CSV table of C-alpha atoms in Angstrom, one decimal:
chain,number,residue,atom,x,y,z
A,4,MET,CA,-21.7,15.5,-8.6
A,5,PRO,CA,-18.1,14.4,-8.8
A,6,THR,CA,-16.9,12.3,-5.8
A,7,GLU,CA,-13.6,12.8,-4.0
A,8,ILE,CA,-11.7,9.6,-3.4
A,9,LEU,CA,-9.9,10.1,-0.1
A,10,MET,CA,-6.7,8.7,1.4
A,11,PRO,CA,-8.0,5.7,3.4
A,12,ALA,CA,-7.2,4.8,7.0
A,13,LEU,CA,-6.1,1.2,6.5
A,14,SER,CA,-5.4,0.6,10.2
A,15,PRO,CA,-6.8,2.0,13.4
A,16,THR,CA,-3.6,4.0,14.0
A,17,MET,CA,-2.8,5.2,10.5
A,18,GLU,CA,-2.6,8.9,10.2
A,19,GLU,CA,-0.8,9.2,6.9
A,20,GLY,CA,0.7,6.9,4.2
A,21,THR,CA,2.5,6.8,1.0
A,22,LEU,CA,0.6,6.5,-2.2
A,23,ALA,CA,2.9,3.9,-3.6
A,24,LYS,CA,1.2,3.1,-6.9
A,25,TRP,CA,-1.9,3.9,-8.9
A,26,LEU,CA,-3.5,0.8,-10.4
A,27,VAL,CA,-5.9,3.0,-12.5
A,28,LYS,CA,-5.4,6.0,-14.7
A,29,GLU,CA,-7.6,9.0,-15.6
A,30,GLY,CA,-10.4,7.9,-17.9
A,31,ASP,CA,-10.6,4.3,-16.5
A,32,THR,CA,-14.0,3.0,-15.6
A,33,VAL,CA,-14.1,1.3,-12.2
A,34,ASN,CA,-16.7,-0.8,-10.3
A,35,SER,CA,-17.1,-1.4,-6.6
A,36,GLY,CA,-14.3,-3.7,-5.5
A,37,ASP,CA,-11.9,-2.8,-8.2
A,38,LEU,CA,-8.4,-2.1,-7.1
A,39,LEU,CA,-7.5,1.5,-7.3
A,40,ALA,CA,-4.0,1.9,-5.7
A,41,GLU,CA,-1.4,0.5,-3.4
A,42,ILE,CA,-0.9,2.3,-0.2
A,43,GLU,CA,2.1,2.0,2.1
A,44,THR,CA,1.1,2.2,5.8
A,45,ASP,CA,3.7,2.3,8.6
A,46,LYS,CA,4.7,-1.3,7.8
A,47,ALA,CA,2.7,-2.9,5.1
A,48,THR,CA,1.7,-2.2,1.5
A,49,MET,CA,-2.0,-2.7,1.1
A,50,GLU,CA,-4.3,-2.6,-1.9
A,51,PHE,CA,-7.1,0.0,-1.9
A,52,GLU,CA,-10.5,-0.9,-3.4
A,53,ALA,CA,-13.2,1.2,-5.0
A,54,VAL,CA,-16.5,1.5,-3.2
A,55,ASP,CA,-18.4,3.4,-5.9
A,56,GLU,CA,-18.6,2.8,-9.6
A,57,GLY,CA,-17.7,5.5,-12.1
A,58,THR,CA,-14.9,7.0,-14.1
A,59,ILE,CA,-11.6,8.2,-12.8
A,60,GLY,CA,-11.9,11.9,-13.7
A,61,LYS,CA,-8.7,13.3,-12.2
A,62,ILE,CA,-5.8,11.9,-10.2
A,63,LEU,CA,-4.8,14.5,-7.6
A,64,ILE,CA,-1.9,12.9,-5.8
A,65,GLU,CA,0.9,11.3,-7.9
A,66,GLU,CA,2.1,7.9,-7.1
A,67,GLY,CA,5.2,7.8,-4.9
A,68,THR,CA,4.0,10.7,-2.8
A,69,GLU,CA,4.8,10.3,0.9
A,70,GLY,CA,3.1,11.6,4.0
A,71,VAL,CA,-0.4,11.8,2.5
A,72,LYS,CA,-2.7,12.5,5.4
A,73,VAL,CA,-5.7,10.3,5.9
A,74,ASN,CA,-8.8,11.9,4.3
A,75,THR,CA,-6.8,13.9,1.8
A,76,ALA,CA,-8.5,13.9,-1.6
A,77,ILE,CA,-6.3,11.8,-3.9
A,78,ALA,CA,-8.5,11.5,-7.0
A,79,VAL,CA,-11.9,12.4,-8.3
A,80,LEU,CA,-14.6,9.9,-9.5
A,81,LEU,CA,-17.1,11.0,-12.0
A,82,GLU,CA,-20.6,9.5,-12.1
A,83,GLU,CA,-22.4,8.6,-15.3
A,84,GLY,CA,-23.1,11.7,-17.4
A,85,GLU,CA,-20.4,13.8,-15.7
A,86,SER,CA,-17.3,15.0,-17.4
A,87,ALA,CA,-14.0,16.7,-16.5
A,88,ASP,CA,-15.8,20.1,-16.7
A,89,ASP,CA,-17.8,19.1,-13.6
A,90,ILE,CA,-14.8,18.6,-11.4
A,91,GLY,CA,-14.4,22.2,-10.5
A,92,ASP,CA,-12.8,22.8,-7.2
A,93,VAL,CA,-13.0,19.3,-5.7
A,94,SER,CA,-9.3,19.0,-6.0
A,95,THR,CA,-8.9,20.6,-2.6
A,96,PRO,CA,-8.4,18.3,0.4
A,97,ALA,CA,-11.6,17.2,2.0
A,98,SER,CA,-12.4,18.2,5.6
A,99,GLY,CA,-13.3,15.5,8.1
A,100,GLY,CA,-14.4,12.1,7.0
A,101,GLY,CA,-12.7,8.7,7.0
A,102,GLY,CA,-10.7,6.5,4.8
A,103,ASP,CA,-12.8,4.8,2.3
A,104,THR,CA,-13.3,5.7,-1.3
A,105,ALA,CA,-16.0,8.3,-1.8
A,106,GLU,CA,-16.6,8.5,1.9
A,107,ALA,CA,-16.6,12.3,1.7
A,108,LYS,CA,-19.8,12.6,-0.3
A,109,ASP,CA,-22.5,14.8,1.0
A,110,GLU,CA,-25.0,12.8,3.0
A,111,ALA,CA,-27.8,12.8,0.4
A,112,PRO,CA,-25.7,11.6,-2.6
A,113,LYS,CA,-24.0,9.2,-0.3
A,114,LYS,CA,-27.3,7.5,0.5
A,115,ASP,CA,-28.0,7.3,-3.2
A,116,ALA,CA,-24.6,5.8,-3.9
A,117,GLU,CA,-25.1,3.2,-1.3
A,118,ALA,CA,-28.4,2.2,-2.8
A,119,LYS,CA,-26.7,1.8,-6.1
A,120,GLN,CA,-23.7,-0.1,-4.8
A,121,ALA,CA,-25.9,-2.6,-3.0
A,122,LYS,CA,-26.1,-4.6,-6.2
A,123,PRO,CA,-23.7,-7.6,-6.6
A,124,GLU,CA,-20.1,-7.0,-7.5
A,125,SER,CA,-20.2,-10.1,-9.7
A,126,GLY,CA,-22.6,-12.9,-10.4
A,127,ASP,CA,-20.9,-15.1,-7.8
A,128,VAL,CA,-20.9,-12.6,-5.0
A,129,PRO,CA,-24.0,-12.1,-2.9
A,130,PRO,CA,-25.3,-8.6,-2.7
A,131,ALA,CA,-24.4,-6.5,0.3
A,132,PRO,CA,-27.1,-6.5,2.9
A,133,ALA,CA,-29.2,-3.5,3.5
A,134,ALA,CA,-27.9,-1.1,6.1
A,135,PRO,CA,-29.1,-2.1,9.6
A,136,VAL,CA,-31.0,0.1,11.9
A,137,LYS,CA,-30.0,0.7,15.5
A,138,ASP,CA,-32.2,2.6,18.0
A,139,GLY,CA,-34.3,3.9,15.2
A,140,GLU,CA,-31.3,5.4,13.4
A,141,ARG,CA,-29.7,4.0,10.2
A,142,VAL,CA,-26.2,2.6,10.6
A,143,PHE,CA,-24.1,3.9,7.8
A,144,ALA,CA,-21.6,1.5,6.3
A,145,SER,CA,-20.0,1.2,2.9
A,146,PRO,CA,-21.3,-1.5,0.6
A,147,LEU,CA,-18.0,-3.4,0.9
A,148,ALA,CA,-18.1,-3.2,4.7
A,149,ARG,CA,-21.7,-4.5,4.7
A,150,ARG,CA,-20.7,-7.4,2.4
A,151,ILE,CA,-17.8,-8.4,4.6
A,152,ALA,CA,-20.0,-8.1,7.7
A,153,LYS,CA,-22.5,-10.5,6.1
A,154,GLN,CA,-19.8,-13.0,5.1
A,155,LYS,CA,-18.2,-12.9,8.6
A,156,GLY,CA,-21.5,-12.8,10.5
A,157,ILE,CA,-20.7,-9.5,12.2
A,158,ASP,CA,-23.4,-7.3,13.6
A,159,LEU,CA,-22.8,-3.8,12.2
A,160,THR,CA,-24.8,-2.2,15.0
A,161,GLU,CA,-22.1,-3.2,17.4
A,162,LEU,CA,-19.4,-1.4,15.5
A,163,LYS,CA,-18.4,2.2,15.5
A,164,GLY,CA,-17.2,3.4,12.1
A,165,SER,CA,-14.0,5.3,11.5
A,166,GLY,CA,-15.3,6.8,8.3
A,167,PRO,CA,-16.9,10.2,7.8
A,168,HIS,CA,-19.8,10.8,10.1
A,169,GLY,CA,-19.1,7.5,11.8
A,170,ARG,CA,-19.6,5.5,8.6
A,171,ILE,CA,-18.3,1.9,8.9
A,172,VAL,CA,-15.6,1.0,6.4
A,173,LYS,CA,-13.7,-2.1,5.5
A,174,ALA,CA,-10.9,-1.4,8.0
A,175,ASP,CA,-13.4,-1.5,10.9
A,176,LEU,CA,-14.5,-5.0,9.9
A,177,GLU,CA,-11.0,-6.5,9.7
A,178,SER,CA,-10.4,-6.6,13.4
A,179,ALA,CA,-13.9,-7.6,14.4
A,180,LYS,CA,-14.7,-11.3,15.0
A,181,ALA,CA,-17.7,-13.0,13.7
A,182,GLY,CA,-20.6,-12.9,16.1
A,183,ALA,CA,-18.6,-11.2,18.7
A,184,ALA,CA,-18.1,-7.6,17.5
A,185,LYS,CA,-16.9,-5.5,20.4
A,186,PRO,CA,-18.3,-2.1,21.3
A,187,ALA,CA,-16.3,0.7,19.9
A,188,GLU,CA,-15.2,1.8,23.3
A,189,GLU,CA,-13.7,-1.6,24.2
A,190,LYS,CA,-12.0,-1.9,20.8
A,191,ALA,CA,-10.4,1.5,21.0
A,192,ALA,CA,-8.6,1.1,24.3
A,193,PRO,CA,-6.0,-1.6,23.3
A,194,ALA,CA,-5.6,-0.1,19.8
A,195,ALA,CA,-4.7,3.2,21.3
A,196,SER,CA,-2.2,1.8,23.8
A,197,GLY,CA,-0.8,-0.7,21.4
A,198,GLY,CA,-0.5,1.1,18.1
A,199,GLN,CA,0.0,4.7,18.9
A,200,ALA,CA,3.6,5.6,18.6
A,201,ALA,CA,4.9,8.1,21.1
A,202,PRO,CA,6.8,11.1,19.8
A,203,ALA,CA,10.5,10.7,19.6
A,204,PRO,CA,12.4,12.5,22.3
A,205,ALA,CA,14.2,15.7,21.6
A,206,GLY,CA,17.9,15.2,20.8
A,207,PRO,CA,20.5,17.0,18.8
A,208,SER,CA,19.0,18.6,15.8
A,209,THR,CA,19.5,17.2,12.3
A,210,ASP,CA,21.5,20.2,11.3
A,211,ALA,CA,23.7,19.8,14.4
A,212,VAL,CA,24.4,16.2,13.6
A,213,VAL,CA,25.1,16.8,9.9
A,214,ALA,CA,27.4,19.6,10.8
A,215,MET,CA,29.4,17.3,13.1
A,216,TYR,CA,30.2,15.1,10.1
A,217,GLN,CA,30.5,17.7,7.4
A,218,ASN,CA,34.1,16.9,6.7
A,219,ARG,CA,33.5,13.1,6.6
A,220,GLU,CA,32.2,11.1,3.7
A,221,PHE,CA,28.7,9.6,4.4
A,222,GLU,CA,25.5,8.5,2.7
A,223,GLU,CA,22.2,10.0,3.8
A,224,VAL,CA,19.5,7.3,4.3
A,225,LYS,CA,16.0,8.5,4.2
A,226,LEU,CA,13.7,7.0,6.9
A,227,ASP,CA,10.7,5.1,5.6
A,228,GLY,CA,7.5,4.6,7.5
A,229,MET,CA,8.7,1.3,9.1
A,230,ARG,CA,12.0,2.8,10.4
A,231,LYS,CA,10.1,5.8,11.8
A,232,THR,CA,7.7,3.4,13.6
A,233,ILE,CA,10.4,1.2,15.0
A,234,ALA,CA,12.3,4.3,16.2
A,235,ALA,CA,9.2,5.8,17.9
A,236,ARG,CA,7.9,2.6,19.4
A,237,LEU,CA,11.1,1.2,20.8
A,238,THR,CA,12.1,4.7,22.2
A,239,GLU,CA,8.7,4.7,23.9
A,240,ALA,CA,9.4,1.2,25.2
A,241,LYS,CA,12.8,2.0,26.7
A,242,GLN,CA,11.6,5.3,28.1
A,243,THR,CA,8.3,4.3,29.6
A,244,ILE,CA,8.4,0.6,30.4
A,245,PRO,CA,10.2,-0.5,33.6
A,246,HIS,CA,12.0,-3.5,32.2
A,247,PHE,CA,13.6,-6.2,34.3
A,248,TYR,CA,15.4,-9.3,33.0
A,249,LEU,CA,15.4,-13.0,33.9
A,250,ARG,CA,17.9,-15.4,32.4
A,251,ARG,CA,18.1,-19.1,32.2
A,252,ASP,CA,19.9,-21.9,30.4
A,253,ILE,CA,17.7,-24.6,28.8
A,254,GLN,CA,19.1,-28.0,27.7
A,255,LEU,CA,17.9,-28.9,24.3
A,256,ASP,CA,19.2,-32.5,23.8
A,257,ALA,CA,15.8,-34.1,24.5
A,258,LEU,CA,14.0,-31.6,22.2
A,259,LEU,CA,16.5,-32.1,19.4
A,260,LYS,CA,16.2,-35.9,19.6
A,261,PHE,CA,12.4,-35.7,19.7
A,262,ARG,CA,12.3,-33.2,16.8
A,263,GLY,CA,14.4,-35.5,14.7
A,264,GLN,CA,12.0,-38.4,15.3
A,265,LEU,CA,8.9,-36.2,14.5
A,266,ASN,CA,10.4,-34.8,11.4
A,267,LYS,CA,11.2,-38.3,10.1
A,268,GLN,CA,7.6,-39.3,10.6
A,269,LEU,CA,6.3,-36.1,9.0
A,270,GLU,CA,8.5,-36.4,5.9
A,271,GLY,CA,5.6,-37.8,3.9
A,272,ARG,CA,3.5,-34.7,4.7
A,273,GLY,CA,6.2,-32.4,3.7
A,274,VAL,CA,6.4,-31.0,7.3
A,275,LYS,CA,9.7,-30.0,8.9
A,276,LEU,CA,9.5,-28.6,12.4
A,277,SER,CA,12.0,-26.1,13.5
A,278,VAL,CA,13.3,-25.4,17.0
A,279,ASN,CA,11.4,-22.1,16.9
A,280,ASP,CA,8.1,-24.0,16.4
A,281,PHE,CA,8.7,-25.8,19.7
A,282,ILE,CA,9.6,-22.5,21.4
A,283,ILE,CA,6.4,-20.9,20.2
A,284,LYS,CA,4.4,-23.9,21.5
A,285,ALA,CA,6.3,-23.9,24.8
A,286,CYS,CA,5.6,-20.2,25.4
A,287,ALA,CA,1.9,-20.5,24.5
A,288,LEU,CA,1.4,-23.4,26.9
A,289,ALA,CA,3.4,-21.6,29.6
A,290,LEU,CA,1.1,-18.6,29.3
A,291,GLN,CA,-1.8,-20.9,29.9
A,292,ALA,CA,-0.1,-22.4,33.0
A,293,VAL,CA,0.7,-18.9,34.4
A,294,PRO,CA,-2.3,-16.9,33.2
A,295,ASP,CA,-1.4,-13.8,35.1
A,296,CYS,CA,1.5,-13.4,32.7
A,297,ASN,CA,-0.7,-13.5,29.7
A,298,ALA,CA,-1.4,-9.8,30.0
A,299,VAL,CA,-0.7,-6.4,28.5
A,300,TRP,CA,-0.4,-2.9,29.9
A,301,ALA,CA,-3.3,-0.6,28.9
A,302,GLY,CA,-2.4,2.7,30.4
A,303,ASP,CA,-4.5,2.7,33.6
A,304,ARG,CA,-5.2,-1.1,33.7
A,305,VAL,CA,-3.9,-4.5,32.9
A,306,LEU,CA,-5.8,-6.7,30.3
A,307,LYS,CA,-5.5,-10.4,31.0
A,308,LEU,CA,-6.2,-12.4,27.8
A,309,LYS,CA,-7.6,-15.9,27.7
A,310,PRO,CA,-5.9,-17.2,24.5
A,311,SER,CA,-2.2,-17.3,24.0
A,312,ASP,CA,-1.5,-14.9,21.2
A,313,VAL,CA,2.2,-15.1,20.6
A,314,ALA,CA,4.1,-12.6,18.4
A,315,VAL,CA,7.3,-13.7,16.7
A,316,ALA,CA,9.8,-11.2,15.5
A,317,VAL,CA,10.6,-11.6,11.8
A,318,ALA,CA,13.6,-9.6,10.3
A,319,ILE,CA,13.0,-8.2,6.9
A,320,GLU,CA,15.0,-5.8,4.7
A,321,GLY,CA,14.9,-2.5,6.4
A,322,GLY,CA,13.1,-3.5,9.6
A,323,LEU,CA,11.1,-6.1,11.3
A,324,PHE,CA,7.6,-7.4,11.8
A,325,THR,CA,6.1,-9.2,14.7
A,326,PRO,CA,3.2,-11.3,13.2
A,327,VAL,CA,0.9,-12.8,15.9
A,328,LEU,CA,0.0,-16.5,16.1
A,329,LYS,CA,-3.4,-16.4,17.7
A,330,ASP,CA,-4.7,-19.2,19.9
A,331,ALA,CA,-1.2,-20.8,19.7
A,332,GLU,CA,-1.9,-23.0,22.7
A,333,MET,CA,-4.6,-24.9,20.8
A,334,LYS,CA,-2.7,-25.5,17.6
A,335,SER,CA,-0.5,-28.5,16.8
A,336,LEU,CA,3.2,-28.1,16.1
A,337,SER,CA,2.7,-28.7,12.4
A,338,ALA,CA,-0.1,-26.1,12.2
A,339,LEU,CA,2.1,-23.5,14.0
A,340,SER,CA,5.0,-24.3,11.7
A,341,ALA,CA,2.9,-23.9,8.6
A,342,GLU,CA,1.3,-20.6,9.9
A,343,MET,CA,4.6,-19.2,10.9
A,344,LYS,CA,6.2,-20.0,7.5
A,345,ASP,CA,3.2,-18.2,5.8
A,346,LEU,CA,3.3,-15.2,8.0
A,347,ALA,CA,7.1,-14.9,7.7
A,348,SER,CA,7.0,-15.2,4.0
A,349,ARG,CA,4.3,-12.5,3.6
A,350,ALA,CA,6.1,-10.3,6.2
A,351,ARG,CA,9.2,-10.3,4.0
A,352,GLU,CA,7.0,-9.1,1.1
A,353,ARG,CA,5.3,-6.5,3.3
A,354,LYS,CA,2.0,-8.1,2.6
A,355,LEU,CA,0.7,-8.6,6.1
A,356,SER,CA,-2.5,-6.8,7.1
A,357,PRO,CA,-2.4,-4.8,10.3
A,358,GLU,CA,-4.5,-7.3,12.3
A,359,GLU,CA,-1.9,-9.9,11.5
A,360,TYR,CA,0.9,-8.0,13.2
A,361,GLN,CA,-1.0,-6.1,15.9
A,362,GLY,CA,-2.1,-7.5,19.2
A,363,GLY,CA,-0.7,-10.4,21.2
A,364,THR,CA,0.5,-10.4,24.8
A,365,PHE,CA,3.9,-11.9,24.5
A,366,ALA,CA,6.7,-12.0,21.9
A,367,ILE,CA,9.7,-14.1,20.9
A,368,SER,CA,12.8,-12.8,19.3
A,369,ASN,CA,15.2,-15.5,18.2
A,370,LEU,CA,18.7,-14.6,17.1
A,371,GLY,CA,20.2,-18.1,17.6
A,372,MET,CA,20.4,-18.7,13.9
A,373,PHE,CA,22.8,-15.7,13.7
A,374,GLY,CA,25.1,-17.3,16.2
A,375,ILE,CA,24.2,-14.9,19.1
A,376,ASP,CA,24.6,-16.7,22.4
A,377,ASN,CA,22.3,-14.4,24.4
A,378,PHE,CA,20.9,-10.9,24.4
A,379,ASP,CA,18.2,-8.7,25.9
A,380,ALA,CA,15.1,-7.8,23.8
A,381,VAL,CA,13.1,-4.7,24.1
A,382,ILE,CA,9.4,-5.2,25.0
A,383,ASN,CA,7.0,-4.4,22.2
A,384,PRO,CA,4.3,-2.4,23.9
A,385,PRO,CA,1.7,-3.2,25.1
A,386,HIS,CA,3.1,-6.7,25.6
A,387,GLY,CA,3.9,-7.8,29.1
A,388,ALA,CA,7.1,-9.7,28.2
A,389,ILE,CA,9.4,-10.8,25.4
A,390,LEU,CA,11.7,-13.9,25.3
A,391,ALA,CA,15.1,-13.4,23.7
A,392,VAL,CA,16.5,-16.7,22.4
A,393,GLY,CA,20.1,-17.4,21.8
A,394,ALA,CA,21.9,-20.2,19.9
A,395,GLY,CA,22.0,-23.8,21.2
A,396,VAL,CA,25.7,-24.6,21.8
A,397,LYS,CA,27.4,-27.6,23.4
A,398,LYS,CA,28.6,-26.8,26.9
A,399,PRO,CA,30.0,-28.7,29.9
A,400,VAL,CA,27.3,-29.1,32.5
A,401,VAL,CA,27.0,-30.9,35.8
A,402,GLY,CA,24.4,-33.7,35.5
A,403,ASP,CA,21.9,-34.8,38.1
A,404,ASP,CA,24.3,-37.4,39.2
A,405,GLY,CA,26.9,-34.8,40.0
A,406,GLU,CA,29.1,-35.8,37.0
A,407,LEU,CA,30.4,-33.4,34.4
A,408,THR,CA,28.9,-34.0,31.0
A,409,VAL,CA,28.3,-32.2,27.7
A,410,ALA,CA,24.8,-30.9,26.7
A,411,THR,CA,23.3,-28.6,24.1
A,412,VAL,CA,22.4,-25.5,26.0
A,413,MET,CA,20.3,-22.5,24.8
A,414,SER,CA,20.5,-19.3,26.8
A,415,VAL,CA,17.2,-17.3,27.0
A,416,THR,CA,16.4,-13.9,28.6
A,417,LEU,CA,12.9,-12.8,29.5
A,418,SER,CA,12.4,-9.1,29.4
A,419,VAL,CA,9.4,-8.2,31.6
A,420,ASP,CA,7.2,-5.2,32.1
A,421,HIS,CA,7.2,-4.8,35.9
A,422,ARG,CA,3.9,-2.9,35.8
A,423,VAL,CA,2.3,-6.1,34.5
A,424,ILE,CA,4.4,-9.0,35.9
A,425,ASP,CA,6.3,-9.2,39.1
A,426,GLY,CA,9.6,-10.9,39.5
A,427,ALA,CA,8.4,-14.2,41.1
A,428,LEU,CA,5.6,-14.5,38.5
A,429,GLY,CA,8.0,-13.9,35.6
A,430,ALA,CA,10.3,-16.5,37.1
A,431,GLU,CA,7.4,-19.0,37.2
A,432,LEU,CA,6.6,-18.3,33.6
A,433,LEU,CA,10.2,-18.8,32.5
A,434,ASP,CA,10.5,-22.0,34.4
A,435,LYS,CA,7.3,-23.3,32.6
A,436,ILE,CA,8.9,-22.5,29.3
A,437,ARG,CA,12.1,-24.3,30.3
A,438,GLU,CA,10.1,-27.3,31.5
A,439,ASN,CA,8.2,-27.6,28.2
A,440,LEU,CA,11.3,-27.4,26.1
A,441,GLU,CA,13.3,-29.8,28.2
A,442,ASN,CA,10.4,-32.3,28.2
A,443,PRO,CA,9.0,-31.7,24.7
A,444,MET,CA,6.6,-34.7,24.8
A,445,VAL,CA,4.4,-33.0,27.4
A,446,MET,CA,3.6,-30.4,24.7
A,447,LEU,CA,1.7,-33.1,22.8
A,448,ALA,CA,-0.4,-34.2,25.8
């Protein structure tokens, strides 16, 4: 029986996407793990792999098509012995189901397909383990998901699948940690609060705005998924998060001197630390020193995290990403620097996976390199706070001895969610950040 290949859900919050590019054509033979297409989610372009083997019998959705709903049939896969005459009416969108190739098969043929796909993808790759059993019931998972689970040491019985009939697919594995898979209920709460974009508020209609400028020359710019997401999430932030702002000046002279010495010593390793690397480390340590600020708003509760997972805004053409540096308090400055460079590079290519830019409790937005002295950043929900960093400029300051002197001063603003962090607590966090940056050697202790 021909199998529908469905539009996959490549992140927990994905509802639709753009079928950017087909990597196969009708008549091509594919095996489990072969790349089928490139899918644009709200921010990233991700590759989509085959789960089943067979022949591409028909492509139903042309590449470049936008707004393809998750679970829509995008192609038909033929099994051995089948031909185009067997396709029949499978070109209609499938009902229900999830986002993995061939996930919409009927239950019986699905089991048969899983049994077939349990064989190795290549000689070097171990076979996917058999489907585990929980409470006497078989846990359904795609072969690819089972293989990833085995490699990461994840217990599939602790996961809830987002595929058809609860089938576990690759996307469900990407956010799970080895040996510590969370129950589905626990996993769903932060995802829903963090990734679900609120509907944009009603305003003047498109026709009304266009009519306003009908006699003026303009270019109409179509909104891509990233711009729509930015518009929805930041509107949600400004409408629903009670922001308050804390501002401080931080003297950078000791840090700049220390950074110069470190960079000279690290030349042989090809490492060059930036001021931003120190700011990330300073914030990560400050969150450990003031743990009540290492928290997010989760609708009807506050989640206090143990690790310092710090997000850093990266501007790209047409939008921005906030990749997350996890466990930043435990990493050396050189490790943070290397990881940040890698994340920023892949962000500009839109090659980050959702788990690399979702999560975190705190964010940093640095516009100092653009000559901005100071600004107020919008909190990226569900984060508890965001630090806006301005340029370091030489200013006259009064020293501890009461004498007027010149220092390199950086202005920062902490935007705080008052539902999560109160004023005095936010002030304590900001002071810890200042203390770390003005005494940078303490960050190596």
